[in-house]
mmCIF file of C-alpha atoms in Angstrom:
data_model
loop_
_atom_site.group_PDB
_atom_site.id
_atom_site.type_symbol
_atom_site.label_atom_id
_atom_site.label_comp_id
_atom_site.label_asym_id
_atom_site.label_seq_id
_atom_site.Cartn_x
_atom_site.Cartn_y
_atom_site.Cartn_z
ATOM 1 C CA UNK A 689 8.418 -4.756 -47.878
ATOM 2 C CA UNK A 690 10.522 -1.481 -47.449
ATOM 3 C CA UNK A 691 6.720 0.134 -45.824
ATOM 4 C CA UNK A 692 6.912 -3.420 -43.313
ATOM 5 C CA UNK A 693 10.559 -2.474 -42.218
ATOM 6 C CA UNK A 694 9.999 0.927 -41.830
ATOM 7 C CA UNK A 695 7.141 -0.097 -39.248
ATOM 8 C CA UNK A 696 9.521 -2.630 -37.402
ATOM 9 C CA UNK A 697 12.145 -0.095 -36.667
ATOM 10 C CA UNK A 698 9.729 2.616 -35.309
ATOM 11 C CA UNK A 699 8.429 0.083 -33.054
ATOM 12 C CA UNK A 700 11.539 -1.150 -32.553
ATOM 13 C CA UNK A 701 12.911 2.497 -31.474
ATOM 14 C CA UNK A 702 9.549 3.097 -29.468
ATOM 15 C CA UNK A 703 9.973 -0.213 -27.466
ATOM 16 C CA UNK A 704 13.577 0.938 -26.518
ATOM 17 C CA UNK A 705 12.680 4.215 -25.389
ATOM 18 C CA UNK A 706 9.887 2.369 -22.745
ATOM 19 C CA UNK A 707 12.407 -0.231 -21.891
ATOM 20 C CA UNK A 708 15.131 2.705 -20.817
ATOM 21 C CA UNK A 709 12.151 4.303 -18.663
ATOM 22 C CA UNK A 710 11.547 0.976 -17.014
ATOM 23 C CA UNK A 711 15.542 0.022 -16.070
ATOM 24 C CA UNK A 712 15.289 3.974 -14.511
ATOM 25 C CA UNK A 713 12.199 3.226 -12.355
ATOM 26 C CA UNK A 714 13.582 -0.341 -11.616
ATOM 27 C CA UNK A 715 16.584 1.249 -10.537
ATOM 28 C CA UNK A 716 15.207 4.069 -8.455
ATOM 29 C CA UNK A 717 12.995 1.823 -6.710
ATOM 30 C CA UNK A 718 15.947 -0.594 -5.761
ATOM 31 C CA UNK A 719 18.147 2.092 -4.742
ATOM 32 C CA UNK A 720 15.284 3.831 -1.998
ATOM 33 C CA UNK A 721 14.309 0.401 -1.140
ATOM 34 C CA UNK A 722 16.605 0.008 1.115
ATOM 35 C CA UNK A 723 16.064 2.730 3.370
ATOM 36 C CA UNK A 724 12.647 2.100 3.119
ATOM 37 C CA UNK A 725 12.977 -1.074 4.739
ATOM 38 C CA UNK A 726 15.718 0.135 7.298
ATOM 39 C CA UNK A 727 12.876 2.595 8.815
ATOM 40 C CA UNK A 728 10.158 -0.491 9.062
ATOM 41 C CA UNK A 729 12.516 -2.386 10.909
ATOM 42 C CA UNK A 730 13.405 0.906 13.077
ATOM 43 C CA UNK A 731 9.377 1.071 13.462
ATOM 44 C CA UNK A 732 8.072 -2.142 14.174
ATOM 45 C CA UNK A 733 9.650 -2.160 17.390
ATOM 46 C CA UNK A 734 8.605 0.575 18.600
ATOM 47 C CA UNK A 735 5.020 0.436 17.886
ATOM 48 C CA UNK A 736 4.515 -2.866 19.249
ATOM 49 C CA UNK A 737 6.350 -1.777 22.468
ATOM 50 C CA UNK A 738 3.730 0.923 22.913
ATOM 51 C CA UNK A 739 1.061 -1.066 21.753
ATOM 52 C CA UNK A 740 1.919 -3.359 24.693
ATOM 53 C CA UNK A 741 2.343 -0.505 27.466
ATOM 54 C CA UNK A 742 -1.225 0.653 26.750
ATOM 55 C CA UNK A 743 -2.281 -2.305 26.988
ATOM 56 C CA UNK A 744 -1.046 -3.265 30.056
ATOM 57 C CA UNK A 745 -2.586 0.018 31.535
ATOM 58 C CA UNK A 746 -5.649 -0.718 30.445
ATOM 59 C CA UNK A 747 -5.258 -4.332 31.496
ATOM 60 C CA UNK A 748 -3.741 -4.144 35.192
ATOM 61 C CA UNK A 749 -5.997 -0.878 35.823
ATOM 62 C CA UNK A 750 -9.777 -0.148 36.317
ATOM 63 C CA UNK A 751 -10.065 2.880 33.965
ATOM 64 C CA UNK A 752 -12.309 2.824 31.662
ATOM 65 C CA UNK A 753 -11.260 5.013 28.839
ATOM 66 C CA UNK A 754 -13.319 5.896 25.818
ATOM 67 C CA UNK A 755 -10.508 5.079 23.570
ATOM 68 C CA UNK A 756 -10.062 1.312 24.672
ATOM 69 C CA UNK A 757 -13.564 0.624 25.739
ATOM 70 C CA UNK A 758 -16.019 -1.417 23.766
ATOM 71 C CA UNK A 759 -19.504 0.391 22.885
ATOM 72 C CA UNK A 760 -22.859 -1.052 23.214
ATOM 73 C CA UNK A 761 -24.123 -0.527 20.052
ATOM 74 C CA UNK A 762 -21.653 0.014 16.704
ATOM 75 C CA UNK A 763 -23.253 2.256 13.982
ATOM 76 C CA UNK A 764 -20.014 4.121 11.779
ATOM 77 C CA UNK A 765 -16.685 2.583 11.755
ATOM 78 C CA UNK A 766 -13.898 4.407 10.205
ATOM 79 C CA UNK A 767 -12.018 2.319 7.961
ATOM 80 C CA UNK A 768 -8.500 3.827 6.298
ATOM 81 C CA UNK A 769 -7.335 2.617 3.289
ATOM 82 C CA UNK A 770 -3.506 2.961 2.218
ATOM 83 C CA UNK A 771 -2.904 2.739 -1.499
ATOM 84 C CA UNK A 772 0.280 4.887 -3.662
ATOM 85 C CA UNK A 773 0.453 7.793 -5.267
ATOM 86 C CA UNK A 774 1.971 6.497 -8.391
ATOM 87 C CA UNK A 775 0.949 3.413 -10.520
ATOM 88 C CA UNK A 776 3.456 0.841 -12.524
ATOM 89 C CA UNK A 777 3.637 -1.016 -9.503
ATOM 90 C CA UNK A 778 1.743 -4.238 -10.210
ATOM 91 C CA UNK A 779 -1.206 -5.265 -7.934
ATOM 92 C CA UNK A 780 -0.082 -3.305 -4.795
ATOM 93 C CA UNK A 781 -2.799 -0.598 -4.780
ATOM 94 C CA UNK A 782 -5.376 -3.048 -6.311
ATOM 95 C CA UNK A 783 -4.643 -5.768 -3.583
ATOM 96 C CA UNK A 784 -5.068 -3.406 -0.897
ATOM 97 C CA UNK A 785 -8.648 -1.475 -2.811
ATOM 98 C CA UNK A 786 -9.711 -5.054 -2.286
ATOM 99 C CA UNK A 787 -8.905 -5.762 0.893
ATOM 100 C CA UNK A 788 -10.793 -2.788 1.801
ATOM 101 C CA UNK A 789 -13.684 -3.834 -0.687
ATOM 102 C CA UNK A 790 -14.157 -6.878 1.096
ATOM 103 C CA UNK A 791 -13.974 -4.922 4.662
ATOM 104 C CA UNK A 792 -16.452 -2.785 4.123
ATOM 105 C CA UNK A 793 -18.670 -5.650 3.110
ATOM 106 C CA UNK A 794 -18.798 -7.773 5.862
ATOM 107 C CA UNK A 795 -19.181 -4.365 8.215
ATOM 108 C CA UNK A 796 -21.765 -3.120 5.947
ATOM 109 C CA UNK A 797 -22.996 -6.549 6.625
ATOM 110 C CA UNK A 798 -23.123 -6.219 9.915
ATOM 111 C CA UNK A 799 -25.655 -3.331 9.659
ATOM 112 C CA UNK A 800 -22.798 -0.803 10.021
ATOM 113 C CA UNK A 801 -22.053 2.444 7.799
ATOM 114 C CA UNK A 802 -18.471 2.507 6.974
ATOM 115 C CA UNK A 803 -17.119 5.938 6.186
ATOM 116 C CA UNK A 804 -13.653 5.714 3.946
ATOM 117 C CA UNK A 805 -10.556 7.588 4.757
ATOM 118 C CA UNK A 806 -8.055 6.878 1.796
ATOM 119 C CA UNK A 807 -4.173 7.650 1.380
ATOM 120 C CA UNK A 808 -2.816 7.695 -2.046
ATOM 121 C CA UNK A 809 -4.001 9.103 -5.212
ATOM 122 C CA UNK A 810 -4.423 5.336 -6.454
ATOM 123 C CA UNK A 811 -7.292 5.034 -4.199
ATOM 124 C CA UNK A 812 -8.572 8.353 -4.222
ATOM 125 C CA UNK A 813 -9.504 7.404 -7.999
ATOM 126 C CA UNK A 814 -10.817 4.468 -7.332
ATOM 127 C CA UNK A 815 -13.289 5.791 -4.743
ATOM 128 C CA UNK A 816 -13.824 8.544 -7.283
ATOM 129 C CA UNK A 817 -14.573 6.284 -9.981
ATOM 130 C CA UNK A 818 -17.299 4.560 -8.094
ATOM 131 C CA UNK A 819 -18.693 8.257 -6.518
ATOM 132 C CA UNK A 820 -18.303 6.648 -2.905
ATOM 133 C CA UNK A 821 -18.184 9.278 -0.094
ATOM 134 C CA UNK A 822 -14.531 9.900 1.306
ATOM 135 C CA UNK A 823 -14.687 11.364 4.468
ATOM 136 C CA UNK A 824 -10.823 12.543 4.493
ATOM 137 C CA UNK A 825 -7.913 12.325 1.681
ATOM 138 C CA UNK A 826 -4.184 12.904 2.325
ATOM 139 C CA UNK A 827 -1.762 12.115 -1.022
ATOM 140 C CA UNK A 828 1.865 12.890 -2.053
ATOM 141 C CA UNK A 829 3.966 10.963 0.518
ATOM 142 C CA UNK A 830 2.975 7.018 -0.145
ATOM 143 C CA UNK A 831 6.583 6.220 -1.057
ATOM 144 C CA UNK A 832 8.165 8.575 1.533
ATOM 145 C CA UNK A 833 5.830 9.062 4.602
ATOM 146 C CA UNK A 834 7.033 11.325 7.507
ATOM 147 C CA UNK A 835 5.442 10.906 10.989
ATOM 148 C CA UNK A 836 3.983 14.306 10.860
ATOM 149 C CA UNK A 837 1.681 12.812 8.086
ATOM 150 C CA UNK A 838 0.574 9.989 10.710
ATOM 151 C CA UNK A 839 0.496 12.322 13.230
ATOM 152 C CA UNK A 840 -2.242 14.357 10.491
ATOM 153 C CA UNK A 841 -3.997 11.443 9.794
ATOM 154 C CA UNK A 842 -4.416 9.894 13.217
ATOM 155 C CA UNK A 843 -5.536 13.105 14.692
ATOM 156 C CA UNK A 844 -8.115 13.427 12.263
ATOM 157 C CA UNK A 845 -9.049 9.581 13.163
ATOM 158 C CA UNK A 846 -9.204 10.321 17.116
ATOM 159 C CA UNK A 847 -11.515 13.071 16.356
ATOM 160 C CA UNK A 848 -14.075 11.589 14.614
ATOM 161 C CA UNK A 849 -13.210 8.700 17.100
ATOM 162 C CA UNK A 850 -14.322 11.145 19.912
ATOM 163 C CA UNK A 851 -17.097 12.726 18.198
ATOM 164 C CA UNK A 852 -20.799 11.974 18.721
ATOM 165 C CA UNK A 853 -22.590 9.918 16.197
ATOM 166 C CA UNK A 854 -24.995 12.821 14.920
ATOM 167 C CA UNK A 855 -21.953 14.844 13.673
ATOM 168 C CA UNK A 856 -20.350 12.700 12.104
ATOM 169 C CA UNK A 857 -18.515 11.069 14.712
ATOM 170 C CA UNK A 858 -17.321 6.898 14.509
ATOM 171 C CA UNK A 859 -17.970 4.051 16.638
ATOM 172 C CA UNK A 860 -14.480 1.804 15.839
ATOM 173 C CA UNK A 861 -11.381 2.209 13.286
ATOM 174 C CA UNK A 862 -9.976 0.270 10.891
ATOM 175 C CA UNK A 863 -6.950 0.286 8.970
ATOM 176 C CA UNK A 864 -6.033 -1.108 5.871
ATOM 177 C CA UNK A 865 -2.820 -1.378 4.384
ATOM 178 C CA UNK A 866 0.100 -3.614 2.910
ATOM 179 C CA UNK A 867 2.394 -5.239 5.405
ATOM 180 C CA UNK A 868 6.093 -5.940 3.765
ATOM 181 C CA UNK A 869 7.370 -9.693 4.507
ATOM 182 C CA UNK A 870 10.400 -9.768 1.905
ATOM 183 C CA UNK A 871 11.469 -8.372 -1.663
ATOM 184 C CA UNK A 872 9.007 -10.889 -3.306
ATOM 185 C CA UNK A 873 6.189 -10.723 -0.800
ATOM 186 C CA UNK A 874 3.504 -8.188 0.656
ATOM 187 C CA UNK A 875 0.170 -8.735 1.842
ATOM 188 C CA UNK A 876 -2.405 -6.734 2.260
ATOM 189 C CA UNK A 877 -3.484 -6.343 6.192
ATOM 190 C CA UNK A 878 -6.597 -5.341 8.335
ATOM 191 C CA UNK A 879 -6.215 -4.106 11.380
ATOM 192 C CA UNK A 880 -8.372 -2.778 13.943
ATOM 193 C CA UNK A 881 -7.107 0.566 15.635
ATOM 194 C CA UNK A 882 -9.772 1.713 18.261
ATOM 195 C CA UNK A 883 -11.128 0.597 20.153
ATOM 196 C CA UNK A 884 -7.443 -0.464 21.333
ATOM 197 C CA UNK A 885 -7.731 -5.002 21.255
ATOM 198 C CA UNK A 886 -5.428 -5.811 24.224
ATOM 199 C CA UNK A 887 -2.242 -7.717 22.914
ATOM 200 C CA UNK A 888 -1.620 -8.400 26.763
ATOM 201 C CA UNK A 889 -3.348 -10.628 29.439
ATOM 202 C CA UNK A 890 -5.849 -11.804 26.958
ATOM 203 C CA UNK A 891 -4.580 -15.370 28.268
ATOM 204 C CA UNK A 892 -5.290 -16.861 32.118
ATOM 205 C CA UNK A 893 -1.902 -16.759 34.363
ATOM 206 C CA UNK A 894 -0.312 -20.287 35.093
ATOM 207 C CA UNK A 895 -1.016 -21.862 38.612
ATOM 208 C CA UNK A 896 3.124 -20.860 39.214
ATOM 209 C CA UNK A 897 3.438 -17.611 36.879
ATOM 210 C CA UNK A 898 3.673 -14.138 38.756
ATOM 211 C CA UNK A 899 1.301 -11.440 37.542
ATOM 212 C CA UNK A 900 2.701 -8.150 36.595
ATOM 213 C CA UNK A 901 3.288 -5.824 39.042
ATOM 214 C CA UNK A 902 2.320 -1.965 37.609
ATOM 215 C CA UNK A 903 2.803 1.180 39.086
ATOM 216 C CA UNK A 904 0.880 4.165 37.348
ATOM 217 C CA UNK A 905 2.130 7.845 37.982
ATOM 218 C CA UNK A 906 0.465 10.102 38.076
ATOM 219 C CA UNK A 907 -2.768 7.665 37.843
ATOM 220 C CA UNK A 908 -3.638 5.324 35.288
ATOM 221 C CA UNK A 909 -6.665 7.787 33.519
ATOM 222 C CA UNK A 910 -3.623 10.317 32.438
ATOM 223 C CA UNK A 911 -0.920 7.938 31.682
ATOM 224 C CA UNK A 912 -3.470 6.600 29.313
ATOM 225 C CA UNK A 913 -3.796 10.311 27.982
ATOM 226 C CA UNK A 914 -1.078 10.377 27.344
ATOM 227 C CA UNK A 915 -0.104 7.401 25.893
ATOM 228 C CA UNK A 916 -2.748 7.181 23.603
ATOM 229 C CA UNK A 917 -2.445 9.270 21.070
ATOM 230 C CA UNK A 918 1.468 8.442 20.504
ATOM 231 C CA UNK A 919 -0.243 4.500 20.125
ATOM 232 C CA UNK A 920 -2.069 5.592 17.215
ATOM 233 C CA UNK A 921 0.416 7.820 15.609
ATOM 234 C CA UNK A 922 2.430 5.109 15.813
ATOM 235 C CA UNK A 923 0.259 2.412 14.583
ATOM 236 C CA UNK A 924 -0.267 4.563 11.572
ATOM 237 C CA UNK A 925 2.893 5.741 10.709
ATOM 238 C CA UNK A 926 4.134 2.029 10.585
ATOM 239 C CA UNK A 927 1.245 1.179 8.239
ATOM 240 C CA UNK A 928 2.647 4.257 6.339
ATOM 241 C CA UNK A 929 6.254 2.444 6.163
ATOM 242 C CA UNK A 930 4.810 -0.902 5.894
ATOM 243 C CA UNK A 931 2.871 0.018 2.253
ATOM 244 C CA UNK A 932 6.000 2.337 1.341
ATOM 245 C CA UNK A 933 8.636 -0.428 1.668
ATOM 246 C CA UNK A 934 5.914 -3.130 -0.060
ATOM 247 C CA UNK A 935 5.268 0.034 -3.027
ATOM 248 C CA UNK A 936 8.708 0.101 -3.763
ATOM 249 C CA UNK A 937 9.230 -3.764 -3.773
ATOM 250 C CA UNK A 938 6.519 -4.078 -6.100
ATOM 251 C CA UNK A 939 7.545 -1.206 -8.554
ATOM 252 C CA UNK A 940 11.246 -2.739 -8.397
ATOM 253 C CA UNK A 941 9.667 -6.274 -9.261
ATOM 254 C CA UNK A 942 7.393 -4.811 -11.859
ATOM 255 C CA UNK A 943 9.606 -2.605 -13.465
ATOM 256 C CA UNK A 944 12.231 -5.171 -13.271
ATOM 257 C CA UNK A 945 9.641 -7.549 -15.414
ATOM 258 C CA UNK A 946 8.390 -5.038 -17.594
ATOM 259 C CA UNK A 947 12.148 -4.430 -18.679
ATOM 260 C CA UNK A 948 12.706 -7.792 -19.626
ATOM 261 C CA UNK A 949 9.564 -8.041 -22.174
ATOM 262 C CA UNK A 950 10.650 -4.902 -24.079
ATOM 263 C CA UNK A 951 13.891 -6.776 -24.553
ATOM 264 C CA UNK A 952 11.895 -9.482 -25.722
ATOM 265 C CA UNK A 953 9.598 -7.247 -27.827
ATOM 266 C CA UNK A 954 12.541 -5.653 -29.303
ATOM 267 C CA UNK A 955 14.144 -9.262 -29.859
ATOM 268 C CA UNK A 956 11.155 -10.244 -31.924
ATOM 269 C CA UNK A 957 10.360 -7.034 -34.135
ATOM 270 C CA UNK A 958 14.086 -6.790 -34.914
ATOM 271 C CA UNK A 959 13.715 -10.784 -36.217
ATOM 272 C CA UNK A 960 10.588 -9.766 -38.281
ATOM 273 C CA UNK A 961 12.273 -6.499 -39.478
ATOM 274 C CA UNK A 962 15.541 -8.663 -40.393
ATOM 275 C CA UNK A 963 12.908 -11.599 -42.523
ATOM 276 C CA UNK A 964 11.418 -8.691 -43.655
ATOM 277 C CA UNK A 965 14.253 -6.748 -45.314
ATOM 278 C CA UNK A 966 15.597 -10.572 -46.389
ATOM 279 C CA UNK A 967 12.335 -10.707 -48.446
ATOM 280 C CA UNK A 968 12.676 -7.380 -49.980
ATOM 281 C CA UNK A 969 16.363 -8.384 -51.359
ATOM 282 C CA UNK A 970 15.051 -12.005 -52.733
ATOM 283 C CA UNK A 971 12.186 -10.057 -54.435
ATOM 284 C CA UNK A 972 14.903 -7.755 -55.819
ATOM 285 C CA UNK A 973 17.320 -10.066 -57.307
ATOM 286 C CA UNK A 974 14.170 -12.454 -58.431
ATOM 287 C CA UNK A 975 13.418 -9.069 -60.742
ATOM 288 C CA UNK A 976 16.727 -8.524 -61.667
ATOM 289 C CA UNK A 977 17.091 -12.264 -62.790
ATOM 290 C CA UNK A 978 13.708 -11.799 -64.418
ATOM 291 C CA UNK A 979 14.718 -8.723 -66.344
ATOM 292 C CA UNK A 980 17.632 -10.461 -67.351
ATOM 293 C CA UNK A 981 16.078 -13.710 -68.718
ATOM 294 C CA UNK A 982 13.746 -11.557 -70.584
ATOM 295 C CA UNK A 983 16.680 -9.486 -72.009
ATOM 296 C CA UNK A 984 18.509 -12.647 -73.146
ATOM 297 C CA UNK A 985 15.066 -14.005 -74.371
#
């Protein structure tokens, strides 16, 4: 019995120690969580207005520019996955290695190679793991990105994008990531980078509607120069917020529930440790009342 207690209270002390690691992370997570969310809000807007404005030059213009220009024939597409650095955060990173799993399927069944560029140490592994190819890697920021890390990434991305087929070079881009809707939910999203899909005039004018009236200066060919690569950079670095502000939700939520079964755990071994040493003292008086009776006897 004594050998049974001992046991409880080791796991009892080894439970408490995990549980005091778990309120830290739940409280770390909670307190950058907010900031994380204030630069996603300060994002979004901004990359959809941009997202717009190239696509109204490339709309209400006749320039056909090799970033926002179907090709013939599709043989590579790029596809970027966005996973964390760090685990203990539930089923983010595995919701969005799935995602991705599932992505490269269908293009794979559309008679396409896929070549895999991969944030996050998470899904560096898990490319690892299964010896897949990774064409590019970037880790150490997926809970605090800074634009120059989109601004790394999508460079790489337009280069390949502009490159020829025969070195290496990709046909379309994909992005995969974790969009943040609230504390409680995140889902995974695919998104197609380049070409660029207009998000404006994809629907016919009404009979009494005016039609935009655009001006391009210098011309339409360098205002898309220039525009382009700050669409992109953009794109990506609010994917980059996007999965850090859905990380930290999930850590907080996981950490948060992990917490609350060591307090359970501990709730049950100290029960077992407490019917444990009750047994040991009823075994102890039953010998002393034994030895006793056997004295008087």
């Amino acid at each position: 019995m004594a050998g049974q207690q001992r046991v409880y209270r080791a796991r009892i002390r080894s439970t408490a120690s995990l549980e005091k690691i778990f309120r830290a992370m739940e409280l770390i997570a909670s307190s950058r969580i907010s900031k994380a969310r204030q630069a996603v809000a300060s994002s979004t807007p901004y990359a959809r207005a941009i997202s717009r404005a190239v696509s109204a030059v490339a709309t209400y213009s006749d320039v056909d520019h090799i970033l926002t220009t179907e090709k013939e024939s599709v043989r590579r597409a790029a596809v970027l996955v966005v996973t964390a650095d760090r685990g203990m955060a539930g089923a983010y990173s595995s919701n969005a290695l799935k995602a991705s799993e599932q992505l490269r399927e269908r293009l794979e069944g559309e008679g396409k190679q896929v070549a895999t560029y991969v944030t996050g140490r998470k899904g560096v592994g898990f490319l690892r793991f299964r010896k897949r190819d990774i064409a590019a890697e970037w880790t150490g920021f997926s809970d605090s990105p800074k634009y120059e890390d989109a601004r790394t990434i999508g460079d790489t991305l337009v280069e390949a994008f502009l490159a020829d087929y025969e070195d290496g070079g990709v046909d379309e881009i994909h992005i995969v990531y974790t969009r943040f809707v609230s504390m409680v939910t995140q889902q995974p999203e695919i998104v197609r980078l380049l070409p660029l899909e207009v998000v404006e005039g994809t629907e016919p004018p009404a009979p009494d509607e005016l039609l935009p009236l655009y001006a391009f200066e210098p011309n339409p060919a360098e205002v898309l120069d220039a525009l382009l690569p700050k669409y992109v950079n953009s794109r990506i670095y609010n994917a980059l917020l996007q999965a850090s502000a859905s990380e930290l939700a999930s850590r907080q939520r996981a950490m948060k529930s992990a917490s609350d079964n060591a307090k359970e755990l501990i709730r049950t071994y100290t029960r077992l440790a407490n019917q444990a040493r009750q047994a040991e003292i009823t075994q102890e008086i039953s010998e002393i009342v034994g030895g006793a009776d056997a004295l008087a006897g």
